[in-house]
Coordinates of C-alpha atoms and ligand atoms in Angstrom, one line a residue:
X1 CA 127.9 116.9 109.6
X2 CA 124.9 115.7 107.4
X3 CA 123.5 116.6 104.3
X4 CA 120.2 115.9 102.7
X5 CA 120.2 113.8 99.3
X6 CA 117.8 115.5 97.1
X7 CA 116.1 113.6 94.3
X8 CA 114.0 116.0 92.3
X9 CA 110.1 114.6 91.5
X10 CA 111.0 111.4 93.5
X11 CA 110.1 110.3 96.9
X12 CA 110.9 112.1 100.1
X13 CA 114.9 111.9 100.4
X14 CA 116.6 110.2 103.5
X15 CA 119.0 112.1 105.1
X16 CA 122.5 111.5 103.8
X17 CA 124.5 110.6 106.7
X18 CA 128.0 108.9 106.8
X19 CA 127.4 106.8 109.7
X20 CA 125.3 103.7 109.2
X21 CA 123.1 104.5 111.9
X22 CA 122.9 107.4 114.6
X23 CA 121.2 104.7 117.1
X24 CA 123.4 103.7 120.1
X25 CA 121.0 101.5 121.7
X26 CA 121.1 97.6 121.0
X27 CA 118.9 97.8 118.0
X28 CA 120.5 94.7 116.9
X29 CA 119.1 92.7 119.8
X30 CA 115.5 91.9 118.5
X31 CA 116.9 90.9 115.0
X32 CA 119.5 88.5 116.6
X33 CA 117.0 87.2 119.0
X34 CA 114.5 86.6 116.2
X35 CA 117.1 84.7 114.1
X36 CA 118.5 82.4 116.9
X37 CA 114.8 81.5 118.3
X38 CA 113.5 80.7 114.8
X39 CA 116.1 78.9 113.9
X40 CA 116.1 76.7 116.8
X41 CA 112.6 76.0 116.6
X42 CA 112.6 75.2 112.7
X43 CA 115.8 72.6 113.3
X44 CA 113.9 71.1 116.2
X45 CA 110.3 70.9 114.4
X46 CA 112.1 69.3 111.3
X47 CA 114.1 66.6 113.2
X48 CA 110.8 65.7 114.9
X49 CA 108.6 65.8 112.0
X50 CA 110.8 63.2 110.4
X51 CA 111.7 61.2 113.4
X52 CA 108.6 59.0 113.1
X53 CA 108.7 57.8 116.5
X54 CA 107.6 58.8 120.0
X55 CA 104.5 60.6 118.7
X56 CA 101.8 59.0 120.3
X57 CA 100.8 57.8 124.1
X58 CA 98.3 54.9 123.6
X59 CA 97.3 54.4 127.0
X60 CA 96.0 58.0 127.2
X61 CA 95.5 58.8 123.5
X62 CA 98.0 61.7 123.4
X63 CA 98.9 62.6 120.0
X64 CA 101.6 65.5 119.1
X65 CA 100.8 68.1 116.9
X66 CA 103.5 67.7 114.7
X67 CA 101.8 64.2 113.5
X68 CA 98.1 65.2 113.4
X69 CA 96.2 64.4 111.5
X70 CA 98.1 61.0 111.6
X71 CA 97.3 59.9 107.9
X72 CA 100.5 57.6 106.9
X73 CA 100.4 54.1 106.5
X74 CA 103.2 54.0 109.3
X75 CA 101.0 55.3 111.9
X76 CA 99.7 53.4 114.8
X77 CA 95.8 52.7 113.7
X78 CA 94.9 54.2 116.9
X79 CA 96.3 57.6 116.4
X80 CA 95.0 58.0 112.6
X81 CA 92.1 60.4 112.3
X82 CA 89.0 58.8 111.3
X83 CA 91.3 55.6 111.0
X84 CA 92.5 56.8 107.6
X85 CA 96.0 55.6 106.7
X86 CA 97.1 56.4 103.2
X87 CA 100.2 58.3 102.8
X88 CA 103.1 56.3 102.0
X89 CA 105.5 55.3 104.9
X90 CA 108.7 56.7 103.4
X91 CA 111.3 58.3 105.6
X92 CA 111.2 61.6 103.8
X93 CA 107.4 61.9 104.3
X94 CA 106.4 63.3 107.6
X95 CA 103.4 61.3 108.8
X96 CA 101.4 64.8 109.1
X97 CA 102.7 65.5 105.6
X98 CA 99.0 66.6 104.4
X99 CA 98.9 69.3 106.7
X100 CA 102.2 70.6 107.7
X101 CA 103.0 72.2 104.7
X102 CA 99.9 74.5 105.1
X103 CA 100.7 75.1 108.7
X104 CA 104.2 76.1 107.5
X105 CA 102.8 78.5 104.8
X106 CA 100.3 79.9 107.1
X107 CA 103.1 81.1 109.6
X108 CA 105.2 81.9 106.9
X109 CA 103.1 84.3 105.3
X110 CA 101.6 85.7 108.6
X111 CA 101.8 89.4 108.9
X112 CA 103.8 89.3 112.1
X113 CA 106.5 86.7 110.7
X114 CA 107.0 88.5 107.6
X115 CA 108.0 91.7 109.8
X116 CA 110.2 89.6 111.6
X117 CA 112.0 87.5 109.3
X118 CA 112.1 90.9 106.8
X119 CA 114.0 92.3 109.4
X120 CA 115.9 89.5 111.1
X121 CA 117.3 87.2 108.1
X122 CA 117.1 89.7 105.2
X123 CA 117.8 92.9 107.4
X124 CA 115.2 94.8 105.4
X125 CA 115.7 96.8 107.6
X126 CA 117.0 95.3 110.5
X127 CA 115.5 98.1 112.7
X128 CA 113.8 101.5 112.5
X129 CA 116.5 104.2 111.4
X130 CA 118.8 101.7 110.7
X131 CA 119.6 101.3 106.7
X132 CA 118.5 98.5 104.7
X133 CA 120.7 95.7 103.9
X134 CA 119.4 95.9 100.4
X135 CA 120.1 98.1 97.6
X136 CA 116.9 98.1 96.0
X137 CA 113.4 97.3 97.3
X138 CA 110.3 96.1 95.6
X139 CA 108.2 95.3 98.5
X140 CA 105.7 92.4 97.9
X141 CA 104.8 93.5 94.5
X142 CA 106.7 90.7 92.5
X143 CA 107.6 87.5 92.4
X144 CA 108.0 85.3 94.8
X145 CA 106.8 88.0 97.6
X146 CA 103.6 88.5 95.8
X147 CA 102.5 85.2 97.1
X148 CA 102.6 86.5 100.5
X149 CA 99.0 87.6 99.4
X150 CA 97.7 84.2 99.6
X151 CA 97.9 84.2 103.3
X152 CA 94.1 84.5 103.8
X153 CA 93.7 81.3 102.0
X154 CA 96.1 79.6 104.2
X155 CA 94.0 80.8 107.4
X156 CA 91.0 78.5 106.2
X157 CA 93.7 76.0 106.2
X158 CA 94.6 76.8 109.7
X159 CA 90.9 76.8 111.0
X160 CA 90.7 73.1 109.7
X161 CA 93.9 72.2 111.4
X162 CA 92.8 73.8 114.8
X163 CA 89.6 71.5 114.7
X164 CA 91.6 68.7 114.2
X165 CA 94.0 69.5 117.2
X166 CA 90.8 70.2 119.3
X167 CA 89.7 66.6 118.4
X168 CA 92.9 65.5 119.7
X169 CA 92.7 67.6 122.9
X170 CA 89.2 65.8 123.0
X171 CA 90.7 62.2 122.8
X172 CA 93.2 63.1 125.4
X173 CA 90.6 62.7 127.7
X174 CA 90.7 58.8 127.3
X175 CA 92.3 56.5 129.8
X176 CA 92.5 52.7 129.8
X177 CA 89.6 53.0 132.7
X178 CA 87.4 55.0 130.0
X179 CA 87.7 58.7 131.3
X180 CA 91.0 60.4 132.7
X181 CA 92.8 63.7 133.1
X182 CA 96.6 63.8 133.3
X183 CA 99.3 66.7 132.8
X184 CA 99.3 65.7 129.0
X185 CA 95.7 66.6 128.9
X186 CA 96.2 69.9 130.4
X187 CA 98.9 70.6 127.8
X188 CA 97.2 69.4 124.8
X189 CA 94.3 71.9 126.2
X190 CA 96.4 74.7 126.7
X191 CA 98.0 74.3 123.5
X192 CA 94.9 74.1 121.4
X193 CA 93.3 77.1 123.2
X194 CA 96.2 79.2 122.5
X195 CA 96.4 77.8 118.5
X196 CA 92.9 79.3 118.4
X197 CA 93.3 82.5 120.1
X198 CA 96.5 82.6 117.6
X199 CA 94.5 81.8 114.8
X200 CA 91.5 84.2 115.5
X201 CA 94.1 87.1 116.0
X202 CA 95.0 86.7 112.2
X203 CA 94.8 90.0 110.5
X204 CA 93.2 88.0 107.9
X205 CA 90.5 86.7 110.2
X206 CA 89.9 90.2 111.4
X207 CA 88.9 91.1 107.9
X208 CA 86.8 88.4 107.1
X209 CA 84.6 89.1 110.4
X210 CA 84.7 92.7 110.3
X211 CA 85.6 93.8 106.5
X212 CA 83.5 95.0 103.7
X213 CA 80.9 96.2 105.6
X214 CA 79.4 99.6 105.4
X215 CA 77.5 99.9 108.5
X216 CA 78.5 98.0 111.8
X217 CA 75.0 99.0 113.0
X218 CA 73.4 96.8 110.8
X219 CA 75.7 93.7 111.5
X220 CA 75.7 93.8 115.4
X221 CA 76.8 90.1 115.7
X222 CA 79.7 90.4 113.3
X223 CA 80.7 94.1 115.1
X224 CA 81.0 92.1 118.5
X225 CA 83.1 89.3 116.9
X226 CA 85.0 91.9 115.1
X227 CA 85.7 93.9 118.4
X228 CA 86.9 90.3 120.0
X229 CA 89.2 89.5 117.4
X230 CA 90.5 92.8 117.3
X231 CA 91.4 92.9 120.8
X232 CA 93.2 89.3 120.2
X233 CA 94.9 90.9 116.9
X234 CA 96.6 93.4 119.3
X235 CA 98.2 90.3 120.9
X236 CA 99.4 88.6 117.7
X237 CA 103.1 88.7 118.0
X238 CA 102.8 87.5 121.7
X239 CA 100.4 84.7 120.2
X240 CA 102.6 84.0 117.5
X241 CA 105.5 83.4 119.9
X242 CA 103.6 81.8 122.7
X243 CA 102.2 79.3 120.3
X244 CA 105.5 78.1 119.3
X245 CA 106.6 77.9 122.7
X246 CA 103.2 75.6 123.4
X247 CA 103.7 73.5 120.2
X248 CA 107.4 72.6 121.1
X249 CA 106.5 71.9 124.7
X250 CA 103.2 69.4 123.8
X251 CA 105.6 67.6 121.5
X252 CA 108.3 67.4 123.9
X253 CA 106.0 66.2 126.5
X254 CA 104.1 63.9 124.3
X255 CA 107.6 62.3 123.0
X256 CA 109.0 62.0 126.6
X257 CA 105.9 60.0 127.7
X258 CA 106.0 57.9 124.7
X259 CA 109.4 57.1 124.9
X260 CA 109.2 56.1 128.6
X261 CA 111.5 58.6 129.7
X262 CA 109.1 60.2 132.1
X263 CA 105.5 58.9 133.4
X264 CA 102.4 61.0 132.9
X265 CA 101.2 62.9 136.0
X266 CA 97.7 61.7 136.4
X267 CA 95.2 63.6 138.2
X268 CA 92.2 61.2 137.4
X269 CA 92.3 57.8 136.2
Ligands
FES301 S1 98.4 87.8 110.1 FE1 99.5 86.1 111.3 S2 98.7 84.3 111.1 FE2 97.3 86.0 110.0

């Protein structure tokens, strides 16, 4: 039997039901998958970021995105963007320590990932029509979650890092003969194109491009661009997961070639 809790003057009350939820489908599957996949990905990325080897294939200039830009004194000179190497070569400092924190914060404060980890790690709430795992709820109005609002600034950092990744993909056309294309080149390019798609599909990007305009008719170029990023924005979740996959695949491929476990499949030179 169900009754309704009343709170005079308060927000609309929830139905007071004895059962934790009336849902009978496998609502727990999505949060469980999210926890499993995100945890595995973070574990892999952490190990790789601190490994400090097998990050660069000198012959074809393949640099894994986890080490880009490679600005540590431990980087091989050929892998260093602009030849800069100034970060101390200590085991606790990843070679890309200058940009990895911004990438992490960009994803951590992403609107989609927020939804994903609030639901899965914090059970807040784990699914629609399933009660919140916490007694109180203050949203993102207080410390520390109020810092989620900084997402728009991490977006600018992500644009810069995507430019660096694009340069890495251009460099991946190198070969001992001068110019060449291998499977690594293709993988790096697929990764960077999808990274751009993910970055452009960001809600902050959509607002930067189309927000604060009174009349779209007076800004036809911004309107077109806004229409384009809005389409991508509809696939933001898909792009969030796909790019985790391509980042991992790109890194694993570069590692495998750099370690000598496999040879790069060459299509040209
Ligand atoms: S909202 Fe997801 S990256 Fe900006």
